[in-house]
């Protein structure tokens, strides 16, 4: 417990949260920075444990200087007492506001990264803040495919997280499939670490970028990054096959092989184009999807973004519309680390201005201009790499969709046909997908898509929101719930 009230609570120490916390401290606000990870950096700057390998190991990271500059600013602000940094700490509940203020109590617990010492010497179980900047990031978006529940099939981000976080290579012979530029660093990272990558299967087509050349040219650094990956793919002889998907994954006790096939522009498989590859690891990535449990918990509005994921709605200064709550980074729309940094800084400046601190209007418009450029690039990327509309046609009745509750596609079809489940929420209620340990984080996007396709319509915001609403932001011990002491009605 702590009695201290902070001006701002920043959730997440990824690109957006680090930028927000350091910017807020630099204009004189007291900040508590809460992050489930053990060290700052989030997904983008995930790196091996500094206590073990020191500072130098940042192979495969881009914009590393941006990170080290913000990390130095964090350390300086911590020493000066302007930022209280709580790593290994999960925010699991945000209490409703008290009376007419925007003051909120944040309920904390040790995150899964906390070691046994941290579990004994527990951190504060709650902190109180006057304003809140939510930067919870996102995670890999997944689509089920026959055999994807075999050991050896991983999210592409999981394959990369092993490499970035502990230099662990997920397998010896890999195939990477899905859509979007993120497939490239994953494949190249594996090859650089000594694995053989037999193919990148991209469901889209390179020519999809043609109508978006102008938007892409607004962010030249991305083009340069793409060229670097292309050179490394040539060096490691990694074939790049567009309009290609993994149709099925085979194996007895773990992955042994995959069947790929060509698809048309809607994602419908083209008969006779099947190919088989022997592999021991499969990385699947269909873009990212924001973590929205905290924005939804405080009542923030959401919308379906151009990539089909649910995102939090903010104004052009990162205000969520809920007094005292600002949102930045991946949660407002998937757009990459540089945009997340700019949004984090802007959120801090807006929060400072809203609490009566002087800020520079020039800084605000500079950041807004930057965000607009990055957003333009993100829209181009999402439009060029859509999730194929016909993807549910790849499923067999026995394909597992919800791995936690072992609900397969046939169960969902039955729930629709016999119990009139016409939306994602009703499917969840009657067939239990998304009710297990991960609470729909892995299958939620797919359930929304399946519900829509069974009814012959587009997925709606409500289909997605019903999968993203969670009373608690993470699993907690019963003792944490008991400590609420009847103060809160969940
Ligand atoms: C697995 C993965 C790999 C990626 N790899 C690349 C890449 O190679 N190249 C690239 O350009 N982009 C990559 N991206 C995208 C890039 O990481 C993001 O654009 C960027 O990190 C967004 O920054 P952020 O601050 O919004 O979120 P994040 O970096 O995701 O940071 C969010 C932070 O919030 C914390 N958090 C969330 N909820 C809570 C809570 N309730 N309590 C406490 N802490 C919480 C998380 O632990 C995390 O540290 C990747 C994304 C993912 C998910």
Short mmCIF file of C-alpha atoms and ligand atoms in Angstrom, two decimals:
data_model
loop_
_atom_site.label_atom_id
_atom_site.label_comp_id
_atom_site.label_asym_id
_atom_site.label_seq_id
_atom_site.Cartn_x
_atom_site.Cartn_y
_atom_site.Cartn_z
CA UNK A 1 0.00 0.00 0.00
CA UNK A 2 1.14 3.55 -0.52
CA UNK A 3 -0.57 6.77 0.53
CA UNK A 4 1.22 8.75 -2.07
CA UNK A 5 -0.82 10.45 -4.78
CA UNK A 6 0.96 10.91 -8.11
CA UNK A 7 0.11 13.56 -10.68
CA UNK A 8 0.20 10.94 -13.42
CA UNK A 9 0.16 7.17 -13.67
CA UNK A 10 1.67 5.84 -16.88
CA UNK A 11 0.87 2.22 -17.71
CA UNK A 12 3.40 0.46 -19.91
CA UNK A 13 7.12 1.15 -20.34
CA UNK A 14 7.24 0.42 -24.06
CA UNK A 15 7.98 3.15 -26.63
CA UNK A 16 4.77 5.08 -25.83
CA UNK A 17 4.90 4.77 -22.04
CA UNK A 18 8.61 5.57 -21.73
CA UNK A 19 8.12 8.66 -23.87
CA UNK A 20 5.04 9.70 -21.87
CA UNK A 21 6.64 9.20 -18.46
CA UNK A 22 9.88 11.04 -19.27
CA UNK A 23 8.06 13.88 -21.03
CA UNK A 24 5.65 14.28 -18.10
CA UNK A 25 8.52 14.32 -15.59
CA UNK A 26 10.38 16.90 -17.68
CA UNK A 27 7.50 19.39 -17.26
CA UNK A 28 7.44 18.92 -13.49
CA UNK A 29 4.75 16.28 -12.95
CA UNK A 30 5.23 13.46 -10.46
CA UNK A 31 4.90 10.15 -12.28
CA UNK A 32 4.43 6.51 -11.38
CA UNK A 33 5.45 4.28 -14.29
CA UNK A 34 3.95 0.79 -14.05
CA UNK A 35 5.06 -2.03 -16.33
CA UNK A 36 4.52 -5.78 -16.38
CA UNK A 37 8.00 -6.27 -17.88
CA UNK A 38 11.23 -6.55 -15.90
CA UNK A 39 12.98 -3.78 -17.76
CA UNK A 40 11.86 -0.87 -19.93
CA UNK A 41 11.51 -1.23 -23.70
CA UNK A 42 8.15 -2.96 -24.28
CA UNK A 43 7.80 -5.24 -27.30
CA UNK A 44 9.90 -3.20 -29.71
CA UNK A 45 12.97 -2.83 -27.53
CA UNK A 46 12.65 -6.18 -25.78
CA UNK A 47 16.22 -7.23 -24.96
CA UNK A 48 18.12 -9.74 -22.82
CA UNK A 49 18.28 -9.19 -19.09
CA UNK A 50 20.69 -6.27 -18.57
CA UNK A 51 21.74 -7.67 -15.19
CA UNK A 52 23.12 -10.70 -16.99
CA UNK A 53 24.44 -9.51 -20.35
CA UNK A 54 25.10 -5.82 -19.71
CA UNK A 55 24.35 -2.95 -22.04
CA UNK A 56 25.86 -3.99 -25.34
CA UNK A 57 23.59 -6.73 -26.66
CA UNK A 58 21.09 -5.01 -28.96
CA UNK A 59 21.49 -7.00 -32.18
CA UNK A 60 18.45 -6.71 -34.46
CA UNK A 61 17.05 -3.59 -32.80
CA UNK A 62 16.20 -0.42 -34.66
CA UNK A 63 16.20 3.08 -33.15
CA UNK A 64 18.25 1.79 -30.22
CA UNK A 65 19.59 5.29 -29.49
CA UNK A 66 16.04 6.57 -29.09
CA UNK A 67 15.58 3.90 -26.44
CA UNK A 68 18.85 4.50 -24.58
CA UNK A 69 18.20 8.26 -24.55
CA UNK A 70 14.77 7.74 -22.99
CA UNK A 71 16.14 5.14 -20.58
CA UNK A 72 18.80 7.64 -19.40
CA UNK A 73 16.09 10.26 -18.94
CA UNK A 74 14.11 7.70 -16.92
CA UNK A 75 17.08 6.99 -14.64
CA UNK A 76 17.78 10.70 -14.16
CA UNK A 77 14.15 11.38 -13.28
CA UNK A 78 14.10 8.43 -10.88
CA UNK A 79 17.19 9.71 -9.08
CA UNK A 80 15.59 13.15 -8.82
CA UNK A 81 12.44 11.56 -7.37
CA UNK A 82 10.23 12.67 -10.29
CA UNK A 83 9.45 9.15 -11.51
CA UNK A 84 8.65 6.11 -9.39
CA UNK A 85 9.23 3.11 -11.67
CA UNK A 86 7.47 -0.16 -10.83
CA UNK A 87 8.67 -2.97 -13.14
CA UNK A 88 7.35 -6.57 -12.84
CA UNK A 89 4.05 -5.00 -11.81
CA UNK A 90 0.67 -5.68 -13.35
CA UNK A 91 -2.19 -3.20 -13.14
CA UNK A 92 -5.23 -5.42 -12.85
CA UNK A 93 -8.02 -3.06 -11.83
CA UNK A 94 -8.69 0.66 -12.11
CA UNK A 95 -11.17 1.79 -9.49
CA UNK A 96 -13.99 4.09 -10.59
CA UNK A 97 -13.28 7.79 -9.96
CA UNK A 98 -14.00 9.24 -6.56
CA UNK A 99 -16.62 12.02 -6.34
CA UNK A 100 -16.13 14.90 -8.75
CA UNK A 101 -12.38 14.41 -9.26
CA UNK A 102 -10.56 12.36 -11.90
CA UNK A 103 -8.51 10.76 -9.08
CA UNK A 104 -8.24 6.99 -9.44
CA UNK A 105 -6.80 4.13 -7.41
CA UNK A 106 -4.86 1.57 -9.43
CA UNK A 107 -4.74 -1.99 -8.09
CA UNK A 108 -1.40 -3.71 -8.64
CA UNK A 109 0.02 -7.17 -8.34
CA UNK A 110 3.31 -8.83 -9.23
CA UNK A 111 3.47 -9.74 -12.90
CA UNK A 112 4.46 -13.16 -14.20
CA UNK A 113 8.01 -11.82 -14.73
CA UNK A 114 8.54 -11.18 -11.03
CA UNK A 115 10.92 -13.65 -9.41
CA UNK A 116 10.38 -15.30 -6.02
CA UNK A 117 12.15 -12.47 -4.15
CA UNK A 118 9.71 -9.98 -5.59
CA UNK A 119 6.80 -12.19 -4.58
CA UNK A 120 8.01 -12.11 -1.00
CA UNK A 121 8.96 -8.43 -0.91
CA UNK A 122 5.76 -7.26 -2.55
CA UNK A 123 5.45 -3.91 -4.22
CA UNK A 124 2.66 -1.44 -3.47
CA UNK A 125 -0.69 -3.11 -4.02
CA UNK A 126 -2.26 0.18 -4.97
CA UNK A 127 -1.31 3.69 -6.01
CA UNK A 128 -3.49 6.75 -6.51
CA UNK A 129 -3.15 9.06 -9.50
CA UNK A 130 -4.79 12.28 -10.66
CA UNK A 131 -4.33 11.53 -14.35
CA UNK A 132 -3.74 8.36 -16.27
CA UNK A 133 -1.84 7.72 -19.51
CA UNK A 134 -2.60 4.24 -20.81
CA UNK A 135 0.10 2.77 -23.09
CA UNK A 136 -0.63 -0.98 -22.88
CA UNK A 137 0.54 -1.84 -26.42
CA UNK A 138 -0.68 -4.90 -28.26
CA UNK A 139 0.04 -8.46 -29.21
CA UNK A 140 0.09 -10.80 -32.22
CA UNK A 141 -3.14 -11.25 -34.12
CA UNK A 142 -3.78 -14.92 -34.86
CA UNK A 143 -6.01 -16.84 -37.27
CA UNK A 144 -6.66 -20.53 -36.70
CA UNK A 145 -5.63 -23.02 -39.35
CA UNK A 146 -5.84 -26.83 -39.24
CA UNK A 147 -2.99 -28.07 -37.02
CA UNK A 148 -2.08 -24.71 -35.45
CA UNK A 149 -2.46 -26.19 -31.96
CA UNK A 150 0.53 -28.51 -32.45
CA UNK A 151 3.66 -27.79 -30.39
CA UNK A 152 6.12 -25.94 -32.61
CA UNK A 153 3.48 -23.56 -34.00
CA UNK A 154 4.03 -20.11 -32.53
CA UNK A 155 2.95 -16.55 -33.01
CA UNK A 156 5.57 -14.82 -35.16
CA UNK A 157 6.00 -12.30 -32.33
CA UNK A 158 6.63 -15.17 -29.92
CA UNK A 159 9.39 -16.50 -32.17
CA UNK A 160 10.92 -13.03 -32.20
CA UNK A 161 10.43 -12.49 -28.46
CA UNK A 162 12.49 -15.62 -27.77
CA UNK A 163 15.24 -14.31 -30.01
CA UNK A 164 15.19 -10.75 -28.68
CA UNK A 165 14.65 -11.62 -25.05
CA UNK A 166 16.93 -14.60 -24.55
CA UNK A 167 18.70 -15.32 -27.87
CA UNK A 168 16.75 -18.57 -28.09
CA UNK A 169 16.12 -19.96 -31.58
CA UNK A 170 12.67 -21.57 -31.70
CA UNK A 171 13.63 -24.33 -34.19
CA UNK A 172 16.09 -25.43 -36.84
CA UNK A 173 13.90 -25.37 -39.96
CA UNK A 174 11.22 -22.70 -40.01
CA UNK A 175 8.43 -21.29 -42.12
CA UNK A 176 6.94 -17.87 -41.42
CA UNK A 177 3.45 -17.07 -42.69
CA UNK A 178 0.64 -14.54 -42.45
CA UNK A 179 0.68 -11.01 -43.72
CA UNK A 180 2.55 -7.74 -43.26
CA UNK A 181 6.12 -6.45 -43.09
CA UNK A 182 6.62 -7.91 -39.60
CA UNK A 183 7.15 -11.35 -41.17
CA UNK A 184 10.48 -10.09 -42.55
CA UNK A 185 12.34 -9.28 -39.28
CA UNK A 186 11.13 -12.56 -37.80
CA UNK A 187 12.43 -14.63 -40.73
CA UNK A 188 15.69 -12.67 -40.97
CA UNK A 189 16.22 -12.85 -37.21
CA UNK A 190 15.89 -16.64 -37.30
CA UNK A 191 18.25 -16.95 -40.27
CA UNK A 192 20.84 -14.67 -38.66
CA UNK A 193 20.66 -16.86 -35.55
CA UNK A 194 21.44 -19.99 -37.60
CA UNK A 195 18.01 -21.45 -38.47
CA UNK A 196 17.03 -22.39 -42.01
CA UNK A 197 13.96 -20.45 -43.15
CA UNK A 198 12.35 -22.43 -45.96
CA UNK A 199 9.91 -19.70 -46.95
CA UNK A 200 8.03 -16.55 -46.01
CA UNK A 201 4.38 -17.01 -47.06
CA UNK A 202 2.70 -13.63 -47.52
CA UNK A 203 -1.07 -13.78 -48.11
CA UNK A 204 -1.06 -10.39 -49.83
CA UNK A 205 0.72 -9.17 -52.94
CA UNK A 206 3.56 -6.65 -53.18
CA UNK A 207 1.66 -4.75 -55.85
CA UNK A 208 -0.97 -3.89 -53.20
CA UNK A 209 1.51 -1.16 -52.17
CA UNK A 210 1.33 0.60 -55.56
CA UNK A 211 -1.65 2.87 -54.74
CA UNK A 212 0.11 3.87 -51.48
CA UNK A 213 3.56 4.90 -52.69
CA UNK A 214 3.02 8.54 -51.69
CA UNK A 215 2.05 7.65 -48.10
CA UNK A 216 4.96 5.21 -47.85
CA UNK A 217 7.38 7.88 -49.09
CA UNK A 218 6.37 10.08 -46.11
CA UNK A 219 8.32 7.72 -43.84
CA UNK A 220 11.55 7.00 -45.76
CA UNK A 221 13.11 5.16 -42.80
CA UNK A 222 10.60 2.31 -43.33
CA UNK A 223 11.72 1.92 -46.96
CA UNK A 224 15.33 1.73 -45.81
CA UNK A 225 14.41 -0.88 -43.20
CA UNK A 226 12.61 -2.91 -45.89
CA UNK A 227 15.69 -2.76 -48.15
CA UNK A 228 17.89 -4.01 -45.29
CA UNK A 229 15.60 -7.00 -44.78
CA UNK A 230 15.54 -7.70 -48.53
CA UNK A 231 19.36 -7.78 -48.57
CA UNK A 232 19.45 -10.17 -45.60
CA UNK A 233 16.80 -12.39 -47.20
CA UNK A 234 18.96 -12.58 -50.32
CA UNK A 235 22.04 -13.36 -48.21
CA UNK A 236 20.24 -16.23 -46.46
CA UNK A 237 18.34 -17.30 -49.61
CA UNK A 238 14.93 -16.98 -47.96
CA UNK A 239 12.19 -17.39 -50.59
CA UNK A 240 9.35 -14.84 -50.35
CA UNK A 241 6.10 -16.21 -51.76
CA UNK A 242 3.23 -13.76 -52.08
CA UNK A 243 -0.46 -14.74 -52.32
CA UNK A 244 0.53 -17.88 -50.39
CA UNK A 245 -0.87 -19.25 -47.14
CA UNK A 246 -0.32 -22.22 -44.89
CA UNK A 247 -3.33 -24.43 -45.58
CA UNK A 248 -2.58 -27.10 -42.97
CA UNK A 249 0.06 -27.99 -40.39
CA UNK A 250 0.94 -31.65 -39.92
CA UNK A 251 2.55 -33.69 -37.15
CA UNK A 252 1.88 -36.38 -34.58
CA UNK A 253 3.16 -34.86 -31.34
CA UNK A 254 4.70 -31.68 -32.77
CA UNK A 255 5.08 -29.90 -36.10
CA UNK A 256 6.63 -32.02 -38.82
CA UNK A 257 5.46 -30.36 -42.04
CA UNK A 258 3.10 -27.82 -43.56
CA UNK A 259 1.06 -27.64 -46.73
CA UNK A 260 1.03 -24.24 -48.40
CA UNK A 261 -1.10 -23.11 -51.31
CA UNK A 262 -1.64 -20.08 -53.49
CA UNK A 263 -4.73 -17.91 -52.89
CA UNK A 264 -6.60 -15.41 -55.01
CA UNK A 265 -7.08 -11.79 -53.93
CA UNK A 266 -9.94 -12.74 -51.58
CA UNK A 267 -7.85 -15.45 -49.89
CA UNK A 268 -9.64 -18.37 -51.55
CA UNK A 269 -7.22 -21.30 -52.06
CA UNK A 270 -6.34 -22.14 -55.66
CA UNK A 271 -6.61 -25.91 -56.27
CA UNK A 272 -3.49 -27.66 -57.52
CA UNK A 273 -1.01 -25.15 -56.03
CA UNK A 274 -0.28 -27.12 -52.83
CA UNK A 275 3.33 -27.57 -51.70
CA UNK A 276 4.67 -29.47 -48.72
CA UNK A 277 7.61 -28.35 -46.56
CA UNK A 278 9.25 -30.32 -43.76
CA UNK A 279 9.72 -27.91 -40.81
CA UNK A 280 10.01 -28.03 -37.04
CA UNK A 281 8.76 -24.51 -36.31
CA UNK A 282 5.96 -22.41 -37.80
CA UNK A 283 5.64 -18.67 -37.05
CA UNK A 284 2.19 -17.21 -37.80
CA UNK A 285 1.57 -13.45 -37.84
CA UNK A 286 -1.50 -11.58 -39.07
CA UNK A 287 -0.47 -8.16 -37.76
CA UNK A 288 -1.07 -6.99 -34.21
CA UNK A 289 -4.10 -6.21 -32.16
CA UNK A 290 -4.22 -3.66 -29.32
CA UNK A 291 -4.59 -4.60 -25.63
CA UNK A 292 -7.79 -2.82 -24.79
CA UNK A 293 -8.79 -4.15 -21.39
CA UNK A 294 -7.64 -0.98 -19.57
CA UNK A 295 -9.17 1.56 -22.00
CA UNK A 296 -12.45 -0.42 -21.99
CA UNK A 297 -12.30 -0.69 -18.18
CA UNK A 298 -12.29 3.12 -17.81
CA UNK A 299 -15.13 3.46 -20.31
CA UNK A 300 -13.15 4.75 -23.30
CA UNK A 301 -14.83 4.60 -26.68
CA UNK A 302 -13.60 2.12 -29.25
CA UNK A 303 -13.85 1.73 -33.01
CA UNK A 304 -12.89 -0.77 -35.68
CA UNK A 305 -9.68 0.44 -37.33
CA UNK A 306 -8.72 0.14 -40.99
CA UNK A 307 -6.95 -3.18 -40.26
CA UNK A 308 -10.14 -4.60 -38.70
CA UNK A 309 -8.85 -4.56 -35.09
CA UNK A 310 -10.60 -2.83 -32.23
CA UNK A 311 -8.75 0.34 -31.13
CA UNK A 312 -9.34 3.08 -28.56
CA UNK A 313 -10.73 6.39 -29.79
CA UNK A 314 -8.66 9.50 -28.94
CA UNK A 315 -8.79 13.11 -30.10
CA UNK A 316 -5.87 14.79 -31.88
CA UNK A 317 -4.16 15.38 -28.50
CA UNK A 318 -4.55 11.78 -27.18
CA UNK A 319 -7.50 12.56 -24.89
CA UNK A 320 -9.76 9.54 -24.49
CA UNK A 321 -12.91 11.54 -23.78
CA UNK A 322 -12.89 10.25 -20.19
CA UNK A 323 -11.72 13.09 -17.91
CA UNK A 324 -8.09 12.63 -16.87
CA UNK A 325 -7.45 9.61 -19.13
CA UNK A 326 -5.12 9.74 -22.15
CA UNK A 327 -4.18 6.83 -24.41
CA UNK A 328 -1.08 6.44 -26.58
CA UNK A 329 0.77 3.88 -28.69
CA UNK A 330 -0.54 0.66 -30.19
CA UNK A 331 -3.81 0.90 -28.22
CA UNK A 332 -4.98 3.78 -30.45
CA UNK A 333 -4.16 1.88 -33.65
CA UNK A 334 -1.24 -0.27 -34.73
CA UNK A 335 1.35 2.06 -36.23
CA UNK A 336 4.85 1.17 -35.03
CA UNK A 337 7.27 2.33 -32.37
CA UNK A 338 8.10 5.80 -33.74
CA UNK A 339 4.43 6.74 -33.80
CA UNK A 340 4.02 5.31 -30.31
CA UNK A 341 6.87 7.54 -29.03
CA UNK A 342 5.31 10.64 -30.60
CA UNK A 343 1.88 9.80 -29.17
CA UNK A 344 3.33 9.16 -25.72
CA UNK A 345 5.02 12.57 -25.68
CA UNK A 346 1.88 14.28 -26.94
CA UNK A 347 -0.26 12.58 -24.29
CA UNK A 348 2.12 13.84 -21.57
CA UNK A 349 2.04 17.41 -22.91
CA UNK A 350 -1.76 17.35 -23.13
CA UNK A 351 -2.09 15.98 -19.60
CA UNK A 352 0.29 18.71 -18.38
CA UNK A 353 -1.68 21.43 -20.19
CA UNK A 354 -4.99 20.07 -18.83
CA UNK A 355 -3.61 20.33 -15.31
CA UNK A 356 -2.58 23.94 -15.82
CA UNK A 357 1.12 23.59 -16.72
CA UNK A 358 2.52 25.76 -19.48
CA UNK A 359 3.52 23.79 -22.58
CA UNK A 360 4.85 24.80 -25.97
CA UNK A 361 2.15 24.88 -28.70
CA UNK A 362 4.94 24.41 -31.25
CA UNK A 363 5.93 21.11 -29.63
CA UNK A 364 2.31 20.01 -29.80
CA UNK A 365 1.90 20.79 -33.49
CA UNK A 366 5.30 19.25 -34.34
CA UNK A 367 4.21 15.99 -32.69
CA UNK A 368 0.78 16.10 -34.34
CA UNK A 369 2.41 16.52 -37.73
CA UNK A 370 4.71 13.56 -37.07
CA UNK A 371 1.82 11.36 -35.93
CA UNK A 372 -0.14 12.24 -39.06
CA UNK A 373 2.74 11.09 -41.28
CA UNK A 374 3.15 7.82 -39.39
CA UNK A 375 -0.61 7.24 -39.34
CA UNK A 376 -0.66 7.70 -43.14
CA UNK A 377 2.04 5.04 -43.45
CA UNK A 378 0.15 2.72 -41.10
CA UNK A 379 -3.07 3.06 -43.12
CA UNK A 380 -1.10 2.25 -46.29
CA UNK A 381 0.44 -0.80 -44.62
CA UNK A 382 -2.87 -2.10 -43.32
CA UNK A 383 -4.57 -1.58 -46.66
CA UNK A 384 -1.76 -3.33 -48.53
CA UNK A 385 -1.76 -6.28 -46.10
CA UNK A 386 -5.38 -7.02 -45.17
CA UNK A 387 -6.49 -10.20 -43.47
CA UNK A 388 -7.96 -12.08 -46.49
CA UNK A 389 -11.74 -11.80 -46.42
CA UNK A 390 -12.22 -15.53 -47.25
CA UNK A 391 -10.00 -16.80 -44.41
CA UNK A 392 -12.78 -18.67 -42.60
CA UNK A 393 -13.00 -20.93 -45.67
CA UNK A 394 -9.63 -22.44 -44.63
CA UNK A 395 -11.20 -23.99 -41.53
CA UNK A 396 -12.32 -27.61 -41.15
CA UNK A 397 -15.13 -28.52 -38.68
CA UNK A 398 -12.50 -30.06 -36.38
CA UNK A 399 -10.09 -27.07 -36.50
CA UNK A 400 -9.61 -25.82 -32.96
CA UNK A 401 -10.46 -22.12 -32.71
CA UNK A 402 -10.31 -21.49 -28.94
CA UNK A 403 -7.34 -23.45 -27.64
CA UNK A 404 -8.02 -22.75 -23.94
CA UNK A 405 -11.56 -24.18 -23.98
CA UNK A 406 -10.95 -26.54 -26.93
CA UNK A 407 -13.81 -25.16 -29.00
CA UNK A 408 -13.58 -26.09 -32.67
CA UNK A 409 -15.06 -24.51 -35.77
CA UNK A 410 -17.78 -27.18 -35.97
CA UNK A 411 -18.95 -26.27 -32.44
CA UNK A 412 -19.31 -22.64 -33.51
CA UNK A 413 -21.24 -23.60 -36.67
CA UNK A 414 -23.58 -25.74 -34.54
CA UNK A 415 -24.10 -22.89 -32.05
CA UNK A 416 -25.01 -20.63 -34.95
CA UNK A 417 -27.30 -23.10 -36.74
CA UNK A 418 -29.07 -24.70 -33.79
CA UNK A 419 -28.95 -22.00 -31.11
CA UNK A 420 -29.20 -18.90 -33.32
CA UNK A 421 -25.87 -17.49 -32.13
CA UNK A 422 -25.57 -14.59 -34.58
CA UNK A 423 -22.88 -12.48 -32.98
CA UNK A 424 -19.57 -13.00 -31.21
CA UNK A 425 -21.00 -12.38 -27.74
CA UNK A 426 -23.74 -15.01 -28.14
CA UNK A 427 -21.26 -17.50 -29.63
CA UNK A 428 -19.12 -16.96 -26.53
CA UNK A 429 -22.07 -17.47 -24.20
CA UNK A 430 -23.32 -20.67 -25.79
CA UNK A 431 -20.12 -22.35 -27.05
CA UNK A 432 -17.52 -20.91 -24.57
CA UNK A 433 -14.80 -19.66 -26.96
CA UNK A 434 -12.70 -16.98 -25.27
CA UNK A 435 -13.73 -18.05 -21.77
CA UNK A 436 -10.47 -19.76 -20.82
CA UNK A 437 -7.12 -18.69 -19.45
CA UNK A 438 -6.27 -16.16 -22.18
CA UNK A 439 -9.79 -14.67 -22.08
CA UNK A 440 -10.02 -14.40 -25.85
CA UNK A 441 -6.71 -12.62 -26.37
CA UNK A 442 -5.62 -15.30 -28.85
CA UNK A 443 -8.96 -16.26 -30.44
CA UNK A 444 -11.08 -13.09 -29.94
CA UNK A 445 -10.36 -11.58 -33.35
CA UNK A 446 -11.06 -14.93 -35.03
CA UNK A 447 -14.34 -15.45 -33.13
CA UNK A 448 -15.54 -12.02 -34.26
CA UNK A 449 -14.65 -12.91 -37.86
CA UNK A 450 -16.32 -16.33 -37.68
CA UNK A 451 -19.51 -14.88 -36.15
CA UNK A 452 -19.69 -12.37 -38.97
CA UNK A 453 -18.97 -14.86 -41.74
CA UNK A 454 -21.58 -17.33 -40.43
CA UNK A 455 -24.14 -14.54 -40.80
CA UNK A 456 -22.76 -13.33 -44.14
CA UNK A 457 -21.76 -9.89 -42.88
CA UNK A 458 -18.67 -7.85 -41.87
CA UNK A 459 -17.41 -8.12 -38.26
CA UNK A 460 -18.75 -5.23 -36.21
CA UNK A 461 -17.20 -3.12 -33.46
CA UNK A 462 -19.54 -4.88 -31.01
CA UNK A 463 -18.34 -8.35 -32.13
CA UNK A 464 -14.79 -7.27 -31.24
CA UNK A 465 -15.64 -5.32 -28.11
CA UNK A 466 -17.53 -8.26 -26.60
CA UNK A 467 -14.29 -10.28 -26.89
CA UNK A 468 -12.09 -7.50 -25.47
CA UNK A 469 -14.12 -6.61 -22.36
CA UNK A 470 -12.57 -8.15 -19.25
CA UNK A 471 -13.62 -7.32 -15.71
CA UNK A 472 -10.04 -7.78 -14.50
CA UNK A 473 -7.12 -6.87 -16.74
CA UNK A 474 -5.19 -10.00 -15.78
CA UNK A 475 -5.53 -13.14 -13.67
CA UNK A 476 -4.95 -12.37 -9.96
CA UNK A 477 -4.63 -14.34 -6.75
CA UNK A 478 -7.75 -14.76 -4.65
CA UNK A 479 -5.92 -12.82 -1.92
CA UNK A 480 -5.83 -9.78 -4.24
CA UNK A 481 -9.59 -10.01 -4.71
CA UNK A 482 -10.18 -10.55 -1.00
CA UNK A 483 -8.12 -7.44 -0.24
CA UNK A 484 -10.68 -5.34 -2.12
CA UNK A 485 -12.69 -5.71 1.07
CA UNK A 486 -16.09 -5.14 -0.54
CA UNK A 487 -15.01 -1.62 -1.52
CA UNK A 488 -15.54 -2.26 -5.22
CA UNK A 489 -18.44 -3.82 -7.08
CA UNK A 490 -16.92 -5.65 -10.04
C1 LIG B 1 5.52 -9.49 -30.15
C2 LIG B 1 5.73 -8.21 -30.91
C3 LIG B 1 6.88 -8.03 -31.68
C4 LIG B 1 7.08 -6.84 -32.39
N1 LIG B 1 8.21 -6.67 -33.17
C5 LIG B 1 8.34 -5.58 -33.96
C6 LIG B 1 9.45 -5.42 -34.85
O1 LIG B 1 10.30 -6.29 -34.97
N2 LIG B 1 9.52 -4.30 -35.59
C7 LIG B 1 8.57 -3.34 -35.51
O2 LIG B 1 8.67 -2.33 -36.21
N3 LIG B 1 7.52 -3.44 -34.66
C8 LIG B 1 7.38 -4.54 -33.91
N4 LIG B 1 6.29 -4.68 -33.09
C9 LIG B 1 5.37 -3.56 -32.96
C10 LIG B 1 6.00 -2.58 -31.95
O3 LIG B 1 6.54 -3.34 -30.91
C11 LIG B 1 5.00 -1.61 -31.46
O4 LIG B 1 4.68 -0.77 -32.52
C12 LIG B 1 5.50 -0.75 -30.29
O5 LIG B 1 6.21 -1.52 -29.36
C13 LIG B 1 4.32 -0.09 -29.67
O6 LIG B 1 4.72 0.53 -28.48
P1 LIG B 1 3.72 0.64 -27.24
O7 LIG B 1 4.45 1.42 -26.21
O8 LIG B 1 2.41 1.11 -27.71
O9 LIG B 1 3.49 -0.86 -26.76
P2 LIG B 1 4.43 -2.03 -26.21
O10 LIG B 1 5.80 -1.93 -26.73
O11 LIG B 1 3.66 -3.27 -26.47
O12 LIG B 1 4.49 -1.77 -24.64
C14 LIG B 1 3.37 -1.94 -23.81
C15 LIG B 1 3.85 -2.22 -22.41
O13 LIG B 1 2.72 -2.16 -21.54
C16 LIG B 1 2.82 -3.20 -20.60
N5 LIG B 1 1.46 -3.48 -20.11
C17 LIG B 1 0.35 -3.78 -20.81
N6 LIG B 1 -0.71 -3.95 -19.99
C18 LIG B 1 -0.25 -3.77 -18.73
C19 LIG B 1 -0.86 -3.84 -17.43
N7 LIG B 1 -2.16 -4.12 -17.27
N8 LIG B 1 -0.08 -3.62 -16.33
C20 LIG B 1 1.24 -3.34 -16.48
N9 LIG B 1 1.87 -3.26 -17.68
C21 LIG B 1 1.14 -3.47 -18.79
C22 LIG B 1 3.44 -4.35 -21.38
O14 LIG B 1 4.06 -5.27 -20.52
C23 LIG B 1 4.45 -3.61 -22.26
O15 LIG B 1 5.72 -3.52 -21.63
C24 LIG B 1 6.11 -5.83 -32.33
C25 LIG B 1 4.96 -6.00 -31.54
C26 LIG B 1 4.77 -7.18 -30.84
C27 LIG B 1 3.50 -7.36 -30.03
#
